[in-house]
Amino acid sequence: MTVIGNDAALRDAADPLAHLRDRFHPTPGDAVYLNGGSLGRLPTATAGIVDHVVRAEWGDGLAGARTTWFDMCERMGDRVAEVALGAHPGEVVVGDCTSVNLYKLAAAVLDADPGRRAIVTDDDNFPTDQYVLAGVAAERGGTLRRLHTDPDRGLDLDLLREAVDDDVALVSLSLVSCRSGALFDIAEVQEIAHAAGALVLWDLSHAAGAVPVDLAANGADLAVGSTYKHLFAGPGAPAFLYVRRDLHTVLAQPIHGWYGHREQLAMRGDYEADPTIRRFLTGSPPILSAVAIEAGLAVIAEAGLEALRAKSVALTGYLQELLEPTGLRLASPVDPARRGAHVTYGHPRSAQLVPLLAENGVFVDYSVPDRLRLTPAPLSTRFADVATAAERIRGVLERSGL
């Protein structure tokens, strides 16, 4: 065994989360999967959970099973709140996609304060977020202020302080940058926005299940996020939406539907919003995808977010150490504690590198214009996997001449 291989083996032997790797469907052959930031691996329990709903509830229960699903959005939302978000019961629901949820909450904030017409975001925020926010502002005769962000290190909060004035209703940012992995300080951003009378809407798509978020402890206002990355719910799984309890009756979301009605089953012709978190729902949720969220949450709950985060920091730090000799340019914050669960590298021919790496059994993500995003998910990745990936990356770079 090489020195690096021996070191990785020692790290794995000391890993308190090592046994949880078996809770996930194995990768094909000897492949190393470092693309959990795009799609989390399949928990082995998922198939059984979904099969039960398909056969026992839908198959045997037929239409009568619907009554067991009417509160699915809240039940699953409470579970996400407890395990991944540090939010109170009754503050999170599951349903719709991240973009729709972002639209609902951004529109609700601007409608609640007609005297403020500006939204602040950064130009490295996920493109869909920027599209949605620009559309919400334009619909209401407002403006979207995009702050320039260092694509490798994240937004300078001094720029945010300068940008947030008494015309700003909403600051909307991704807690973990989808590209660089740069991690914001929730409390500091909240303080900046609140000092100017604005609310903050977080996109937690790359944060939920990857870093301790503690929405309640940080006094967070609003948040949305996907469940198919670090929550392992699978492709097509519905997103979540968080609204701090005191804002429930202050904000009125713009897409009225029967799931948000105060008397959902009364079939009344007029709309009256539910006073609880249900008011932010719209239509029937995708039940088969929604129940799949539970399997990943169970593994996360068993691990504990603090332990999960500690291993994540160790994995990306180890990867950073092993890749330093390759000459790849680090395109993430240098300190692993200042980023989420992924680390990004710049290479002028990264678009060609990604398929070459896949051919050699290392699956990573390409990010425009010239980035490689590597996500060693801590629940399913060993230090030995990271060492193997680093060795293969070095070999591909040497053989290809890229």
C-alpha positions as a printed Julia matrix, in Angstrom:
402×3 Matrix{Float64}:
   0.0    0.0     0.0
   1.26   3.48   -0.85
   1.88   6.14    1.79
  -1.28   7.94    0.67
  -3.25   4.71    0.63
  -2.11   3.87    4.15
  -2.99   7.37    5.34
  -6.47   7.11    3.81
  -7.0    3.7     5.41
  -6.1    5.09    8.83
  -8.52   7.97    8.36
 -11.3    5.57    7.36
 -10.59   3.35   10.35
 -11.11   6.35   12.65
 -14.25   7.57   10.86
 -17.34   7.35   13.13
 -19.63   7.57   10.09
 -17.94   4.82    8.06
 -20.74   2.3     8.64
 -23.32   4.6     7.01
 -21.77   4.12    3.59
 -23.64   0.81    3.34
 -26.96   2.68    3.56
 -26.52   3.74   -0.07
 -26.8    1.85   -3.33
 -23.26   0.94   -4.43
 -21.63   2.74   -7.32
 -21.02   0.64  -10.44
 -17.71  -1.21  -10.48
 -14.9    0.74   -8.84
 -16.31   4.16   -9.72
 -15.81   7.08   -7.36
 -18.83   9.38   -7.24
 -17.92  12.98   -6.45
 -21.01  14.61   -7.93
 -23.4   14.67   -4.99
 -23.85  18.41   -5.52
 -25.82  17.56   -8.66
 -27.68  14.46   -7.47
 -27.34  12.61   -4.2
 -26.8    8.87   -4.23
 -29.73   6.5    -3.76
 -30.38   5.38   -0.15
 -31.02   1.64   -0.06
 -34.22   2.19    1.96
 -35.83   4.39   -0.69
 -37.11   1.57   -2.9
 -38.96  -0.07   -0.02
 -40.57   3.17    1.12
 -41.79   4.03   -2.36
 -42.87   0.45   -3.05
 -45.06   0.48    0.06
 -46.83   3.63   -1.09
 -47.25   2.27   -4.61
 -48.52  -1.21   -3.69
 -50.11  -0.93   -0.24
 -51.45   2.61   -0.32
 -52.12   3.4    -3.97
 -52.53  -0.21   -5.15
 -54.66  -1.57   -2.3
 -56.07   1.64   -0.87
 -56.98   3.21   -4.22
 -58.63   6.63   -3.9
 -59.22   6.04   -0.2
 -55.5    6.35    0.41
 -55.63  10.04   -0.47
 -56.73  10.92    3.04
 -53.36   9.69    4.33
 -51.57  12.05    1.95
 -53.39  15.34    2.59
 -50.95  16.36    5.32
 -47.9   14.89    3.61
 -46.49  18.35    2.82
 -46.51  19.39    6.48
 -45.39  16.05    7.9
 -42.43  15.84    5.56
 -41.74  19.52    6.07
 -41.54  19.05    9.83
 -39.11  16.2     9.3
 -36.88  18.31    7.04
 -37.08  21.13    9.6
 -36.03  18.85   12.44
 -33.23  16.94   10.73
 -31.68  19.43    8.31
 -32.77  23.0     8.94
 -32.93  23.66   12.66
 -36.44  25.12   12.22
 -39.52  24.82   14.42
 -42.44  22.47   13.66
 -44.99  24.15   11.43
 -42.43  26.37    9.65
 -41.52  24.14    6.68
 -43.58  22.48    3.96
 -42.59  20.3     1.04
 -44.06  20.85   -2.41
 -43.45  22.39   -5.85
 -39.93  23.02   -7.15
 -37.32  25.4    -5.78
 -37.96  28.01   -8.49
 -41.72  28.12   -7.85
 -41.17  28.37   -4.09
 -38.65  31.17   -4.63
 -41.2   33.03   -6.75
 -43.93  32.62   -4.15
 -41.87  34.01   -1.3
 -40.17  36.81   -3.23
 -43.52  38.01   -4.59
 -45.11  37.78   -1.14
 -42.41  39.99    0.37
 -42.71  42.72   -2.27
 -46.5   42.65   -2.1
 -46.4   43.02    1.68
 -44.44  46.29    1.53
 -45.44  48.35   -1.54
 -43.12  51.17   -0.49
 -40.06  49.02   -1.19
 -39.42  47.83   -4.73
 -35.84  46.55   -4.85
 -34.42  43.05   -4.5
 -30.71  42.46   -3.91
 -28.85  39.35   -5.03
 -25.38  38.58   -6.39
 -24.31  37.9    -9.94
 -22.92  34.46   -9.05
 -26.23  33.28   -7.64
 -27.76  30.29   -9.41
 -29.11  31.57  -12.77
 -32.68  30.39  -12.15
 -32.74  32.39   -8.92
 -31.68  35.48  -10.83
 -34.33  34.88  -13.51
 -37.09  34.45  -10.92
 -36.05  37.47   -8.88
 -35.76  39.68  -11.96
 -39.23  38.59  -13.04
 -40.77  39.29   -9.64
 -39.2   42.75   -9.54
 -40.28  43.58  -13.1
 -43.88  42.47  -12.47
 -44.09  44.95   -9.63
 -42.29  47.84  -11.29
 -39.21  47.29   -9.19
 -35.53  46.55   -9.74
 -33.11  43.71   -9.16
 -29.71  44.83   -7.9
 -27.03  42.28   -8.78
 -23.86  42.68   -6.74
 -20.62  41.54   -8.32
 -19.19  38.5    -6.58
 -15.71  37.02   -6.64
 -16.57  33.71   -8.36
 -13.94  31.87   -6.29
 -14.3   33.45   -2.86
 -17.89  34.69   -2.62
 -19.6   38.02   -2.0
 -17.88  40.8    -0.07
 -20.39  41.7     2.65
 -19.24  45.33    2.61
 -20.8   45.54   -0.86
 -24.01  44.15    0.58
 -24.03  46.77    3.34
 -23.68  49.53    0.76
 -26.44  48.1    -1.44
 -29.16  47.54    1.15
 -31.07  50.78    1.71
 -34.65  51.75    2.57
 -35.86  50.89   -0.94
 -34.81  47.24   -0.57
 -37.54  44.81    0.44
 -35.61  41.59    0.02
 -32.09  40.19   -0.03
 -31.94  36.78   -1.71
 -28.74  34.71   -1.71
 -27.62  31.1    -1.86
 -26.17  30.13    1.51
 -23.63  27.91   -0.28
 -22.54  29.05   -3.72
 -23.45  26.47   -6.35
 -20.18  27.13   -8.16
 -17.4   27.89   -5.67
 -18.99  26.44   -2.57
 -18.41  29.71   -0.68
 -20.44  29.72    2.54
 -22.2   32.81    3.91
 -22.59  33.67    7.58
 -26.38  33.57    8.02
 -26.45  35.74   11.11
 -24.28  38.47    9.59
 -26.33  38.7     6.41
 -29.56  38.74    8.4
 -28.19  41.57   10.56
 -27.26  43.65    7.52
 -30.69  43.24    5.93
 -32.7   43.74    9.1
 -30.81  46.94    9.95
 -32.26  48.4     6.73
 -35.75  46.94    7.26
 -35.38  44.21    4.61
 -36.03  40.47    4.8
 -33.7   37.68    3.66
 -34.7   34.77    1.43
 -32.11  31.99    1.39
 -31.66  29.32   -1.26
 -30.45  26.31    0.72
 -30.18  23.9    -2.19
 -26.45  23.3    -1.65
 -26.64  23.72    2.12
 -29.51  21.59    3.47
 -28.04  18.3     4.61
 -24.49  19.53    3.99
 -23.96  22.16    6.69
 -25.73  22.94    9.98
 -28.15  25.71    9.05
 -29.95  26.47   12.35
 -32.63  28.73   10.87
 -34.41  29.3    14.18
 -31.25  30.08   16.14
 -30.16  32.56   13.47
 -33.54  34.25   13.23
 -33.8   33.45    9.52
 -36.8   34.91    7.69
 -37.4   32.77    4.63
 -35.78  29.91    2.75
 -36.26  27.45   -0.1
 -34.22  24.52   -1.27
 -34.04  21.3    -3.22
 -34.16  17.83   -1.69
 -32.36  15.84   -4.38
 -28.79  16.86   -3.56
 -27.64  16.45    0.04
 -31.04  15.19    1.23
 -30.9   12.23   -1.24
 -34.58  12.38   -2.25
 -33.94  11.6    -5.9
 -34.68  13.21   -9.28
 -37.97  15.06   -9.42
 -38.35  15.22   -5.65
 -40.25  18.3    -4.46
 -38.46  21.22   -2.85
 -39.06  22.67    0.6
 -40.13  26.12    1.71
 -39.5   27.76    5.11
 -41.28  30.79    6.57
 -40.61  32.0    10.11
 -43.81  31.61   12.11
 -44.44  35.32   12.81
 -44.43  35.98    9.05
 -47.15  33.44    8.21
 -50.04  35.88    8.34
 -47.97  38.85    7.12
 -47.11  37.31    3.76
 -49.65  36.24    1.13
 -48.25  34.05   -1.61
 -49.54  34.82   -5.12
 -50.39  31.34   -6.45
 -53.69  30.4    -4.83
 -54.63  26.74   -4.91
 -56.72  24.26   -2.99
 -53.82  23.02   -0.84
 -53.36  26.52    0.55
 -57.05  27.06    1.31
 -58.23  27.37    4.9
 -60.87  24.7     4.19
 -59.15  22.56    1.6
 -61.91  19.99    1.19
 -64.89  22.34    1.46
 -64.58  23.16   -2.26
 -65.69  26.74   -1.73
 -65.62  29.1    -4.69
 -63.84  31.92   -2.86
 -60.25  31.68   -1.67
 -59.28  32.14    1.96
 -55.66  31.42    2.85
 -54.89  29.01    5.65
 -53.35  30.85    8.63
 -50.54  28.27    9.0
 -47.6   27.3     6.82
 -50.13  25.58    4.52
 -50.96  28.98    3.01
 -47.73  28.7     1.01
 -48.85  25.51   -0.73
 -50.67  25.48   -4.05
 -51.61  22.16   -5.66
 -51.34  18.43   -5.11
 -47.78  17.34   -4.25
 -45.96  14.51   -6.06
 -46.55  11.89   -3.38
 -44.18   9.21   -4.71
 -41.3   11.68   -4.77
 -42.26  13.32   -1.49
 -42.16  10.09    0.52
 -38.7    9.35   -0.9
 -37.32  12.25    1.15
 -37.63  10.22    4.35
 -34.91   7.67    3.53
 -32.13  10.23    3.24
 -33.33  12.16    6.27
 -33.15   8.99    8.37
 -29.47   8.51    7.54
 -28.69  12.18    8.17
 -30.49  12.04   11.51
 -28.5    8.97   12.54
 -25.23  10.64   11.61
 -26.01  14.05   13.1
 -25.29  17.22   11.17
 -22.3   18.24   13.29
 -20.52  14.93   12.69
 -21.52  15.0     9.04
 -20.12  18.5     8.67
 -16.87  17.58   10.42
 -16.27  14.71    8.0
 -17.21  16.89    5.02
 -14.62  19.49    6.0
 -12.03  16.73    6.44
 -12.84  15.15    3.07
 -12.64  18.35    1.03
  -9.51  19.39    2.93
  -7.91  16.03    2.16
  -8.89  16.3    -1.5
  -7.43  19.79   -1.62
  -4.18  18.49   -0.15
  -3.92  15.6    -2.62
  -4.73  17.7    -5.68
  -2.32  20.52   -4.9
   0.56  18.95   -6.91
  -1.62  18.67  -10.04
  -1.51  22.39  -10.84
  -5.3   22.65  -10.89
  -6.33  26.14   -9.74
  -8.38  26.2    -6.58
 -11.61  28.08   -7.35
 -13.1   27.88   -3.86
 -12.3   29.5    -0.51
  -8.98  28.09    0.74
 -10.3   27.26    4.21
 -12.57  24.16    4.02
 -14.67  25.61    6.86
 -15.57  28.57    4.64
 -17.26  26.44    2.0
 -20.04  23.89    1.76
 -19.64  20.22    0.86
 -17.96  20.78   -2.49
 -14.61  22.12   -3.65
 -14.12  23.62   -7.1
 -11.09  23.79   -9.39
 -10.45  25.86  -12.47
  -8.94  24.4   -15.64
  -9.1   25.95  -19.12
 -10.21  22.64  -20.64
 -12.45  21.42  -17.85
 -15.28  20.66  -20.29
 -13.05  18.04  -21.9
 -11.71  16.79  -18.59
 -15.08  15.81  -17.13
 -15.88  13.04  -19.68
 -12.27  11.82  -19.56
 -12.5   11.49  -15.81
 -15.78   9.61  -16.15
 -14.1    7.16  -18.53
 -11.57   6.57  -15.76
 -14.18   6.02  -13.08
 -14.31   9.45  -11.42
 -17.61  11.29  -11.66
 -17.43  15.05  -11.11
 -19.44  18.02  -12.34
 -18.62  20.62  -14.98
 -19.48  24.21  -14.15
 -19.24  27.0   -16.7
 -17.03  28.44  -17.91
 -13.98  26.43  -16.8
 -14.68  24.71  -13.49
 -14.61  21.2   -12.05
 -16.89  20.8    -9.03
 -16.08  17.88   -6.73
 -18.5   16.86   -3.98
 -17.31  14.01   -1.73
 -20.6   13.43    0.13
 -19.55  12.48    3.68
 -22.19   9.82    4.28
 -21.22   7.74    1.27
 -17.58   8.64    0.55
 -14.47   7.17    2.16
 -11.11   8.85    2.48
  -9.85   5.95    0.35
 -12.31   7.04   -2.37
 -10.88  10.55   -2.26
  -7.33   9.18   -2.52
  -8.31   6.99   -5.47
 -10.02   9.9    -7.21
  -7.0   12.16   -6.73
  -4.7    9.5    -8.15
  -6.91   9.01  -11.2
  -7.25  12.75  -11.76
  -3.47  13.1   -11.72
  -3.15  10.23  -14.16
  -5.71  11.66  -16.58
  -4.03  15.07  -16.55
  -0.63  13.51  -17.23
  -1.78  11.14  -20.0
  -4.05  13.6   -21.77
  -1.64  16.52  -21.75
  -4.48  18.83  -20.81
